[in-house]
Every structure is written in structure tokens, then in C-alpha cells.
PDB file of C-alpha atoms in Angstrom:
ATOM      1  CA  UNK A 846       2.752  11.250  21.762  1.00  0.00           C
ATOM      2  CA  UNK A 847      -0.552  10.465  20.264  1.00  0.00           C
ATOM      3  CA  UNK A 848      -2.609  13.473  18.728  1.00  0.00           C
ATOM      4  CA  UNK A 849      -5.864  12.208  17.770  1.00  0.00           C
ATOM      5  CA  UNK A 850      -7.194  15.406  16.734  1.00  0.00           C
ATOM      6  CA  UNK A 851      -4.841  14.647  13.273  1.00  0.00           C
ATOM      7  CA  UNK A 852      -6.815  14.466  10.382  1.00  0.00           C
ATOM      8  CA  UNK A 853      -5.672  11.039   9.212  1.00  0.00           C
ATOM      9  CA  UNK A 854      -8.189   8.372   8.280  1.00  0.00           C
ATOM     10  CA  UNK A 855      -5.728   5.551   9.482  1.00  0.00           C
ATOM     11  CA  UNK A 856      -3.885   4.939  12.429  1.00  0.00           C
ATOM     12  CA  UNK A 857      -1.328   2.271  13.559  1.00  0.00           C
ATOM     13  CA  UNK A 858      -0.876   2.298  16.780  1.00  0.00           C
ATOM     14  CA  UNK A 859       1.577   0.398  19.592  1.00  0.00           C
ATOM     15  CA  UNK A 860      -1.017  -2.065  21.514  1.00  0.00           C
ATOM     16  CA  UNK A 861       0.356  -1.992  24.840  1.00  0.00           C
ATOM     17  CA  UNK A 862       1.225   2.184  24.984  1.00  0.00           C
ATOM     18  CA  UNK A 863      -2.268   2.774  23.707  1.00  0.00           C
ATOM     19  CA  UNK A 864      -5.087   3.304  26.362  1.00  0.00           C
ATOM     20  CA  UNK A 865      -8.520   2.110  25.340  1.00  0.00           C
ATOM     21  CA  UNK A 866      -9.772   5.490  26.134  1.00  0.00           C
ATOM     22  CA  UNK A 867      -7.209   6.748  23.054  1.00  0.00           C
ATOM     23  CA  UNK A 868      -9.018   3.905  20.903  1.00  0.00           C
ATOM     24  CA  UNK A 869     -12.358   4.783  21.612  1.00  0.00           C
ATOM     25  CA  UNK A 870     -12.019   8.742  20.891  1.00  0.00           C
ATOM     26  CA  UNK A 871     -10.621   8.184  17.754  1.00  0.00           C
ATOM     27  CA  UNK A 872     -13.442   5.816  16.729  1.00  0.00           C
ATOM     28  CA  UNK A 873     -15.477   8.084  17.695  1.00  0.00           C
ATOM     29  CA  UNK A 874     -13.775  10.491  14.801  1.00  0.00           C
ATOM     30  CA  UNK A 875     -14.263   7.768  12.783  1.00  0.00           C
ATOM     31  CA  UNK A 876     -10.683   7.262  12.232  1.00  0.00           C
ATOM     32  CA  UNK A 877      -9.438   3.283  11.458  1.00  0.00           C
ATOM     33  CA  UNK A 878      -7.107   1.510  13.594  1.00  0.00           C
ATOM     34  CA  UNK A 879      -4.283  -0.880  13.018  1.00  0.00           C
ATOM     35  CA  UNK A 880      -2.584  -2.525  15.875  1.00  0.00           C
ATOM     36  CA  UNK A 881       1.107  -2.957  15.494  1.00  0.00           C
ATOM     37  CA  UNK A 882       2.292  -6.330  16.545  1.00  0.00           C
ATOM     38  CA  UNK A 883       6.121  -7.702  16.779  1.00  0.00           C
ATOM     39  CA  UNK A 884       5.101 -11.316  15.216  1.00  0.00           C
ATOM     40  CA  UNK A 885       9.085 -12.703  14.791  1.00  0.00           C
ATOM     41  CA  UNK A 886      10.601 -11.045  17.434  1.00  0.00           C
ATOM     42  CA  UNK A 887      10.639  -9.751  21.557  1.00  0.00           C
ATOM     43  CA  UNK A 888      11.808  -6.862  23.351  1.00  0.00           C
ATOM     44  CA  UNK A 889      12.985  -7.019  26.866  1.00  0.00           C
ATOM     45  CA  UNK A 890      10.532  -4.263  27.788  1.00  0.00           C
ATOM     46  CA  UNK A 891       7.498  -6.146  26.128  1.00  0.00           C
ATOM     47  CA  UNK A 892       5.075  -7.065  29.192  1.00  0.00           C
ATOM     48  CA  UNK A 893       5.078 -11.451  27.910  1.00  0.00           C
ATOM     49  CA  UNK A 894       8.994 -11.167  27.182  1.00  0.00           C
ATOM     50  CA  UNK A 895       8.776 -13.620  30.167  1.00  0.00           C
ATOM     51  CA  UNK A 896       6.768 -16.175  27.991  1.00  0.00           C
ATOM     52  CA  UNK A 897       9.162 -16.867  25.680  1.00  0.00           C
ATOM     53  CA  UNK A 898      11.620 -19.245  26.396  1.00  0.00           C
ATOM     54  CA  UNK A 899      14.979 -19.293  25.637  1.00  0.00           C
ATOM     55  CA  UNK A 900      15.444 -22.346  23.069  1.00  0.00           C
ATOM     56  CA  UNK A 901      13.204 -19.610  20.472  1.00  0.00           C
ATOM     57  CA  UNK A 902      15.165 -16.507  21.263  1.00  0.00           C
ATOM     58  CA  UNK A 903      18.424 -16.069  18.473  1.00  0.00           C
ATOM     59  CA  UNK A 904      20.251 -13.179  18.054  1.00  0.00           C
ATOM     60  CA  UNK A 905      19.970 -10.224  19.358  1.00  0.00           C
ATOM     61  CA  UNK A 906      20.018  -6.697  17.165  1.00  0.00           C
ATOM     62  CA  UNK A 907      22.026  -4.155  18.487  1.00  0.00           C
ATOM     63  CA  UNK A 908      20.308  -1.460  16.644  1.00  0.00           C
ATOM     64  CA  UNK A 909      16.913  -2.242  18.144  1.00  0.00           C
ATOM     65  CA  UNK A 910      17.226  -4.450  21.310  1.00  0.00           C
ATOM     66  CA  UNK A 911      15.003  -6.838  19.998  1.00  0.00           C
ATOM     67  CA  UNK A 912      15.806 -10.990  20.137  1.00  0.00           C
ATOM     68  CA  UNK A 913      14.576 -12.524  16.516  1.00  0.00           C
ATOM     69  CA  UNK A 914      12.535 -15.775  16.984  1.00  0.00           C
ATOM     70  CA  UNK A 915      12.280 -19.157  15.892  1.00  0.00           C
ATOM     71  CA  UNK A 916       9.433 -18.613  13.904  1.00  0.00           C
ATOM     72  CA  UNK A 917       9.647 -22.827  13.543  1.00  0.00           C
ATOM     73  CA  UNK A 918       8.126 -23.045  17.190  1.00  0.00           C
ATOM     74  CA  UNK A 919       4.742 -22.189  16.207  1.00  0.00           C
ATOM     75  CA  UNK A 920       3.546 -24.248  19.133  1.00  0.00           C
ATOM     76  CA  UNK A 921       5.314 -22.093  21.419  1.00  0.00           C
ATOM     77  CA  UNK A 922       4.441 -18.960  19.767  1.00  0.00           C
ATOM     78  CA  UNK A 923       1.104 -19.283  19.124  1.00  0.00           C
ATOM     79  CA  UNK A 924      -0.261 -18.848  22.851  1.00  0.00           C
ATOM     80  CA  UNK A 925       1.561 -15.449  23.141  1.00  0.00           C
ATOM     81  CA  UNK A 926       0.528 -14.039  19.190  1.00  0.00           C
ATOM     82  CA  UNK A 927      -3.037 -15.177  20.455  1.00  0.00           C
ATOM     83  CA  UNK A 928      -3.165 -13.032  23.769  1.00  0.00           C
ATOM     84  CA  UNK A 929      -1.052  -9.992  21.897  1.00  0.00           C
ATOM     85  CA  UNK A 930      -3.897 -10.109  19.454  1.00  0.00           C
ATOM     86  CA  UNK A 931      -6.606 -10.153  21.976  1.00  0.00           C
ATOM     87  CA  UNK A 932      -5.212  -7.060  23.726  1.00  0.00           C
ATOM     88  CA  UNK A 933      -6.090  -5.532  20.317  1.00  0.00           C
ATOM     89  CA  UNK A 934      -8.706  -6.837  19.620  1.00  0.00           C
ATOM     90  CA  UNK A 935     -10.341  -5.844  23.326  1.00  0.00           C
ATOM     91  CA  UNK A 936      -8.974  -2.065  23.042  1.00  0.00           C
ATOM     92  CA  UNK A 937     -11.229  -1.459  19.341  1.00  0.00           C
ATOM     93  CA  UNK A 938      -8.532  -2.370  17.105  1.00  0.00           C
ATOM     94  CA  UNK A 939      -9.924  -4.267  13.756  1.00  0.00           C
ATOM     95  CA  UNK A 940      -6.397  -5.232  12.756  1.00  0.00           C
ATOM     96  CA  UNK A 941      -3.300  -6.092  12.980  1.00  0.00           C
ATOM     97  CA  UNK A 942       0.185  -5.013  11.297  1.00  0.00           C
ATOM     98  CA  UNK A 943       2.246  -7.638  11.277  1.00  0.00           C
ATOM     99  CA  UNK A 944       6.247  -6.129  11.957  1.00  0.00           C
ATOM    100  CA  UNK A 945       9.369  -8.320  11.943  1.00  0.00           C
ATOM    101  CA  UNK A 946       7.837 -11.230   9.724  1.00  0.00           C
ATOM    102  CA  UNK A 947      11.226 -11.704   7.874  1.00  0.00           C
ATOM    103  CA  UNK A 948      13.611 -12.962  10.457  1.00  0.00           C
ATOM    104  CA  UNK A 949      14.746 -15.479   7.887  1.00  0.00           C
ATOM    105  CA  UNK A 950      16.640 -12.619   5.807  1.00  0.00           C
ATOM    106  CA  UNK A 951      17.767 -11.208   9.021  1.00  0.00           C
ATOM    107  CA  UNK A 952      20.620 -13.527  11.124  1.00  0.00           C
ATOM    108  CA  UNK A 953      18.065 -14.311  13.403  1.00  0.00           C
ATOM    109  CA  UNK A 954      20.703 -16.988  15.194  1.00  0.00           C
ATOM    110  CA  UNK A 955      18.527 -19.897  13.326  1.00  0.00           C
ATOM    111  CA  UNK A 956      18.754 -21.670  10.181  1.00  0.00           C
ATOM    112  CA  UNK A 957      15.174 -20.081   9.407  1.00  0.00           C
ATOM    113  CA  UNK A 958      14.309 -20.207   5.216  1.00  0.00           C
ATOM    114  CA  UNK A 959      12.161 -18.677   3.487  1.00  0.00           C
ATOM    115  CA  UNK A 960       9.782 -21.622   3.542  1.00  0.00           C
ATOM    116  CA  UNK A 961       9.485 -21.740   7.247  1.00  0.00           C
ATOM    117  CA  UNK A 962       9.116 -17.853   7.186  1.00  0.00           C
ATOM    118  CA  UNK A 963       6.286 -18.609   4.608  1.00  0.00           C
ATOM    119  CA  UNK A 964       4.355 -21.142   6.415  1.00  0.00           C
ATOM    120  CA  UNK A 965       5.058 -18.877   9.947  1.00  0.00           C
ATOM    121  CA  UNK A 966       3.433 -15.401   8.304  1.00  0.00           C
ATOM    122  CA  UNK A 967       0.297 -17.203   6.587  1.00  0.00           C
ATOM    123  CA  UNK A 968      -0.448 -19.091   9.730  1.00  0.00           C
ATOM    124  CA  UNK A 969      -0.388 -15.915  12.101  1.00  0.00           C
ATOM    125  CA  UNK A 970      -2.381 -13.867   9.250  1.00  0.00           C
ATOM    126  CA  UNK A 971      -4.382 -16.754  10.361  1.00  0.00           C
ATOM    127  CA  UNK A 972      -5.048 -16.276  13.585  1.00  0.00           C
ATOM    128  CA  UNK A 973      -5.414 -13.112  13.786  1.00  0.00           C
ATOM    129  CA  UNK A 974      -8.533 -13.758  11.328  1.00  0.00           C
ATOM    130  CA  UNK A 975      -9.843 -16.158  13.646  1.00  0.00           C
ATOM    131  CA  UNK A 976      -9.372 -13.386  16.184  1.00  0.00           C
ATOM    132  CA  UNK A 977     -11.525 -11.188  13.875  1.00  0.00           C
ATOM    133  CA  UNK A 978      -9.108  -8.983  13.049  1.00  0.00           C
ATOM    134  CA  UNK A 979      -7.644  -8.362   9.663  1.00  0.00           C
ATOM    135  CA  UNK A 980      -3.964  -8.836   9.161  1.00  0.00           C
ATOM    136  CA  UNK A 981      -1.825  -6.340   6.932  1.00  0.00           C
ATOM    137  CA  UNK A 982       2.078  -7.165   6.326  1.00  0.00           C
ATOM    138  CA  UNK A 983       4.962  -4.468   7.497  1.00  0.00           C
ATOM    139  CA  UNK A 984       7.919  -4.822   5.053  1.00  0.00           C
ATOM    140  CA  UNK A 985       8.776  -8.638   3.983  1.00  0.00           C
ATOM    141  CA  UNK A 986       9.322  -7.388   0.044  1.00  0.00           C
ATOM    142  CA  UNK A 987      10.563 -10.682  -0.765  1.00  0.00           C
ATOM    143  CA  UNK A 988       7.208 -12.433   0.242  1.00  0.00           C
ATOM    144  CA  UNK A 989       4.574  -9.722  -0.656  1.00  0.00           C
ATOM    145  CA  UNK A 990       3.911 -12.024  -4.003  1.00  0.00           C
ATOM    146  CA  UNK A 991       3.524 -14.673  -2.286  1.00  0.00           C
ATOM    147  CA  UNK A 992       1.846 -13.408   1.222  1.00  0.00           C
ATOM    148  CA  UNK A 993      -0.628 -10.950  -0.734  1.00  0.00           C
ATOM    149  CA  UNK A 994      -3.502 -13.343  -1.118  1.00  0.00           C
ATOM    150  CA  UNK A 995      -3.357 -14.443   2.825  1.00  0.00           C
ATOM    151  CA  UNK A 996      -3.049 -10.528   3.941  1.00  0.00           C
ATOM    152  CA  UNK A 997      -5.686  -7.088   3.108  1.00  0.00           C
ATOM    153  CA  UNK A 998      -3.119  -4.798   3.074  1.00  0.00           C
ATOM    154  CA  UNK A 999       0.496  -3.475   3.381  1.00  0.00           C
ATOM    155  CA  UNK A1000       2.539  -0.784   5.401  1.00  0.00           C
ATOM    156  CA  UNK A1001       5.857   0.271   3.617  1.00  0.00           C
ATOM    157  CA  UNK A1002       9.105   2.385   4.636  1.00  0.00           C
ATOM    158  CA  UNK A1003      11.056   4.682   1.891  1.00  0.00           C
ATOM    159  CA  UNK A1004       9.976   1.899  -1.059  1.00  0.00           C
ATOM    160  CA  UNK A1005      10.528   4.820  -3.705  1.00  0.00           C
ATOM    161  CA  UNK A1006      14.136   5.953  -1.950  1.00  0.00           C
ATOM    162  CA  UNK A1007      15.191   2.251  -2.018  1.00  0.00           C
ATOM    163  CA  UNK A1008      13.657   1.554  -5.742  1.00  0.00           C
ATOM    164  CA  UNK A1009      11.377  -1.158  -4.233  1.00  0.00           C
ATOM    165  CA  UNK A1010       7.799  -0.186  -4.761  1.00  0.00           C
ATOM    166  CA  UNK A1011       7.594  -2.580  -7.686  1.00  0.00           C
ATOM    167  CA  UNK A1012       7.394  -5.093  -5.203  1.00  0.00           C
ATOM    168  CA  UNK A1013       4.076  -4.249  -3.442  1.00  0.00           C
ATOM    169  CA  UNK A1014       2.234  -4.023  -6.666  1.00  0.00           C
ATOM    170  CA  UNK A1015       0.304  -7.613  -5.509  1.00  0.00           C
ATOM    171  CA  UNK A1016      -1.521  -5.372  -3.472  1.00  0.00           C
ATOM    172  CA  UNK A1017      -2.395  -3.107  -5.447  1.00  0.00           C
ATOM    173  CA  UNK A1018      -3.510  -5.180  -8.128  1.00  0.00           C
ATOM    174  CA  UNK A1019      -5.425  -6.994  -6.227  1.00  0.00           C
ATOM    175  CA  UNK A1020      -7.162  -3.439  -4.710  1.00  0.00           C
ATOM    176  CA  UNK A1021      -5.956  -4.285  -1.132  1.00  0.00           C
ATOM    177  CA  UNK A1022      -4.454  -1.037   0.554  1.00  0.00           C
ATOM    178  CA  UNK A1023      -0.817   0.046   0.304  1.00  0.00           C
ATOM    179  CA  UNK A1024      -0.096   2.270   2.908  1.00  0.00           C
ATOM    180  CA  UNK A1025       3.731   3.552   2.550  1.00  0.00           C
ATOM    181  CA  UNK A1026       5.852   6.657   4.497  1.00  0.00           C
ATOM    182  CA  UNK A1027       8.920   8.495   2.895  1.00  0.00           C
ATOM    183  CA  UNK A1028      10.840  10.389   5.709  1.00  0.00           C
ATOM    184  CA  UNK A1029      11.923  13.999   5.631  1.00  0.00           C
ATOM    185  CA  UNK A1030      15.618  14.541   4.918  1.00  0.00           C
ATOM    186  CA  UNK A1031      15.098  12.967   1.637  1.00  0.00           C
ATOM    187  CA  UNK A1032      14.856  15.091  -1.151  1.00  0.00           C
ATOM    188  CA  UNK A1033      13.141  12.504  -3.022  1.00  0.00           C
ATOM    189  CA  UNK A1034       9.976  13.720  -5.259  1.00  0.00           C
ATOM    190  CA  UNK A1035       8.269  10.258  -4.381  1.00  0.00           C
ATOM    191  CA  UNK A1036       4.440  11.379  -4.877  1.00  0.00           C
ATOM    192  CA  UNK A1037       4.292  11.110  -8.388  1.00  0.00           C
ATOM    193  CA  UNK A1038       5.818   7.736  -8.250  1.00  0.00           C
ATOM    194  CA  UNK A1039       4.210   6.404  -5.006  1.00  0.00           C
ATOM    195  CA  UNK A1040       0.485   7.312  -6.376  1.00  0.00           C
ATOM    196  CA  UNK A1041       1.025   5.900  -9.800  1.00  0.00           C
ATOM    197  CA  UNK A1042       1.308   2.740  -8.083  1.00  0.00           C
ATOM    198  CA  UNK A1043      -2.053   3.641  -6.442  1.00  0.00           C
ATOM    199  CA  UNK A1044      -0.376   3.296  -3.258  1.00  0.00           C
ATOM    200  CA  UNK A1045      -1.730   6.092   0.040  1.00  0.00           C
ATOM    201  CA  UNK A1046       1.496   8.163   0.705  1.00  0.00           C
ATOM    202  CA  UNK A1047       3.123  10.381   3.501  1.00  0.00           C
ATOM    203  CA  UNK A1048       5.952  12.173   4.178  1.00  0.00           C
ATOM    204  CA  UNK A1049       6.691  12.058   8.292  1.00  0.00           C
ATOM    205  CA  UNK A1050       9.700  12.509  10.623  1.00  0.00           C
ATOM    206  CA  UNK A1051      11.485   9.333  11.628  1.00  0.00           C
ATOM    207  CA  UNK A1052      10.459  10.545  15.157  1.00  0.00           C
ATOM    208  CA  UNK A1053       7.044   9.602  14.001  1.00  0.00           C
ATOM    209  CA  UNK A1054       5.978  12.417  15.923  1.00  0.00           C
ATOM    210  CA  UNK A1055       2.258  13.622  14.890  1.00  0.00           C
ATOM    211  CA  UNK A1056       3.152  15.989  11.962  1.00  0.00           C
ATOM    212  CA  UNK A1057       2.485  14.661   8.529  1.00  0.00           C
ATOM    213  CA  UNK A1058       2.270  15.459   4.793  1.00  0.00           C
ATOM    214  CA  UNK A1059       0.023  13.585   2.649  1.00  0.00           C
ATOM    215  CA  UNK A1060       0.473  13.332  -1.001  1.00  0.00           C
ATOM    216  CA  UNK A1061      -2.035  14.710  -3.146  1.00  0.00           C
ATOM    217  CA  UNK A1062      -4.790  12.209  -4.840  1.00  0.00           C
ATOM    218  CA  UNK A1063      -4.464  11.152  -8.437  1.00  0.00           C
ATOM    219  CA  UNK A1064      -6.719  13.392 -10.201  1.00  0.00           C
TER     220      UNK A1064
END
């Protein structure tokens, strides 16, 4: 459940389980939001599941329930991204994380590459510019190189666990934000390494319930 007294500068937030009264009191702390947004794939519980048809829906994943996309159909896809952004856009969100962007690497049930996956992330980084929101990339190592310049920031799971942080240094280098989560039941020491990389780190439950630790600040 959301707790916006929590002293956190940055929030990411589900679009359709947030209220805009829960958007507007956390402006009003002056707190940052990011709207989450499932670009490359659909849940049967999402509100438009209806407005996908079923020539773009592949595989299914049995961990989370969620249908990958053909990320090819960018015709198809577009109208629905568009409206999804929207909804954050009217509730005070100024941008959008972009989550399941790597179908490609995923069996998604289509003979997706990495090209098409390219070309798919860059043009809904895209729109949700034209939507005046500014788009940040969830995971997708492979393509941070060459997605950094399109996107203003990043959101990464357990990169120091899994020996991957190396990977989101085009962010960093290029001063766009790096916002990355280790998960408790680790007993990995991941703040030295996480803020050398000038990356902003947390420790939180894999609940993501409200509680979280935030790694000191380079001196």
C-alpha cells in the first residue's frame, strides 16, 4: 500500500492502482513521480487487455501471467501505449518507466530480434516525449548502450548481486539518473559498489512494501 509520508524523493508508481488524489499529495511534498508502464507485454487484469488482439499476443509467462507482444505491430500498439501514457500523464505523472521492453530475449512466441526490439523501445521513448513525459528504461541490459541516448534515466533490479552494473554505466556517463534496488535476503555489501558507479541505491523487500534503506551518499 502506498505511504506517501516516506521520505523518498522518487516514486514509481502503478498508473491504474494510483488515485490522482495519491499523485497530487505527494506533489505537494514535492516528491517526483514515475509512472510504470508494461510497454511489451498485457495482463489479463489490465483495464485495455481487451484492445489487444490476438495475432500480437505470444506466449504466455507462467511466473507472471503476463502475454509478451509483438512489439513488430507498432501500428496496433501504438493507440493503446498512447492512452496508457495519457492516464499518466492526466494523474501528475512527468514520466514514464518503461517495463518489459526486452521481449526479444524472452520467448515471447515471436521471432522478435534485437533490431525490432531496438526500433520498438526508441519509438515508444518517443511517444511518450510527444506526450510530455520523459521516458526512463526498466532492465533491457543488453540495449542500455544503445537505448541511453533516446531515454533520461534507468531503474535496475539486484545489478551488483548479478555482476551487471557495468552495463548501466551509459547512464551514468552521460549524468542521466540510475536508479537501482538490491533486495533483503542478500547479504551482499552492494553500497560501496552501487555508488561508485554514481548510481541512487536502496535496499527494499521484494514485497515492495513501503520500508526502505537508502545507501549513504559518496562523500
Amino acid at each position: 500500500m502506498l505511504d506517501p509520508t516516506v521520505e523518498a524523493d522518487v516514486f514509481v508508481l502503478d498508473p491504474v492502482a494510483t488515485t490522482a488524489a495519491q499523485t497530487t499529495e505527494l506533489r505537494s511534498r514535492g516528491r517526483r513521480l514515475i509512472c510504470q508502464v508494461y510497454v511489451g507485454s498485457v495482463h489479463p487484469d489490465d483495464p485495455d487487455a481487451g484492445r489487444y488482439p490476438g495475432p500480437v499476443r505470444g506466449t504466455t509467462s507462467s511466473r507472471t501471467s503476463r502475454t509478451w507482444l509483438d512489439v513488430r505491430r507498432w501500428e496496433t500498439l501504438r493507440p493503446v501505449l498512447a492512452d496508457r501514457f495519457r492516464l499518466c500523464r492526466g494523474k501528475g505523472f512527468g514520466a514514464v518507466l518503461l517495463a518489459d521492453a526486452d521481449g526479444y530475449d524472452h520467448g515471447s512466441g515471436f521471432p522478435l530480434t534485437f533490431d525490432d526490439q531496438l526500433e520498438f523501445n526508441r519509438r515508444v521513448a518517443a511517444l511518450a516525449r510527444s506526450l510530455s513525459l520523459s521516458p526512463g528504461l526498466l532492465g533491457a541490459l543488453a540495449q542500455v548502450a544503445a537505448l541511453a541516448p533516446n531515454f533520461d534515466f534507468a531503474v535496475n533490479e539486484e545489478c551488483v548481486r548479478l555482476k551487471r552494473c557495468a552495463k548501466l554505466l551509459p547512464f551514468a556517463d552521460a549524468n542521466k539518473p540510475v536508479f537501482h534496488v538490491e533486495y533483503t535476503g542478500s547479504t551482499t555489501d552492494f553500497c560501496v559498489t552501487s555508488v561508485g558507479y554514481g548510481f541512487a541505491s536502496i535496499r527494499k523487500n521484494r514485497t515492495l512494501d513501503a520500508w526502505r534503506q537508502p545507501c549513504p551518499p559518496p562523500p
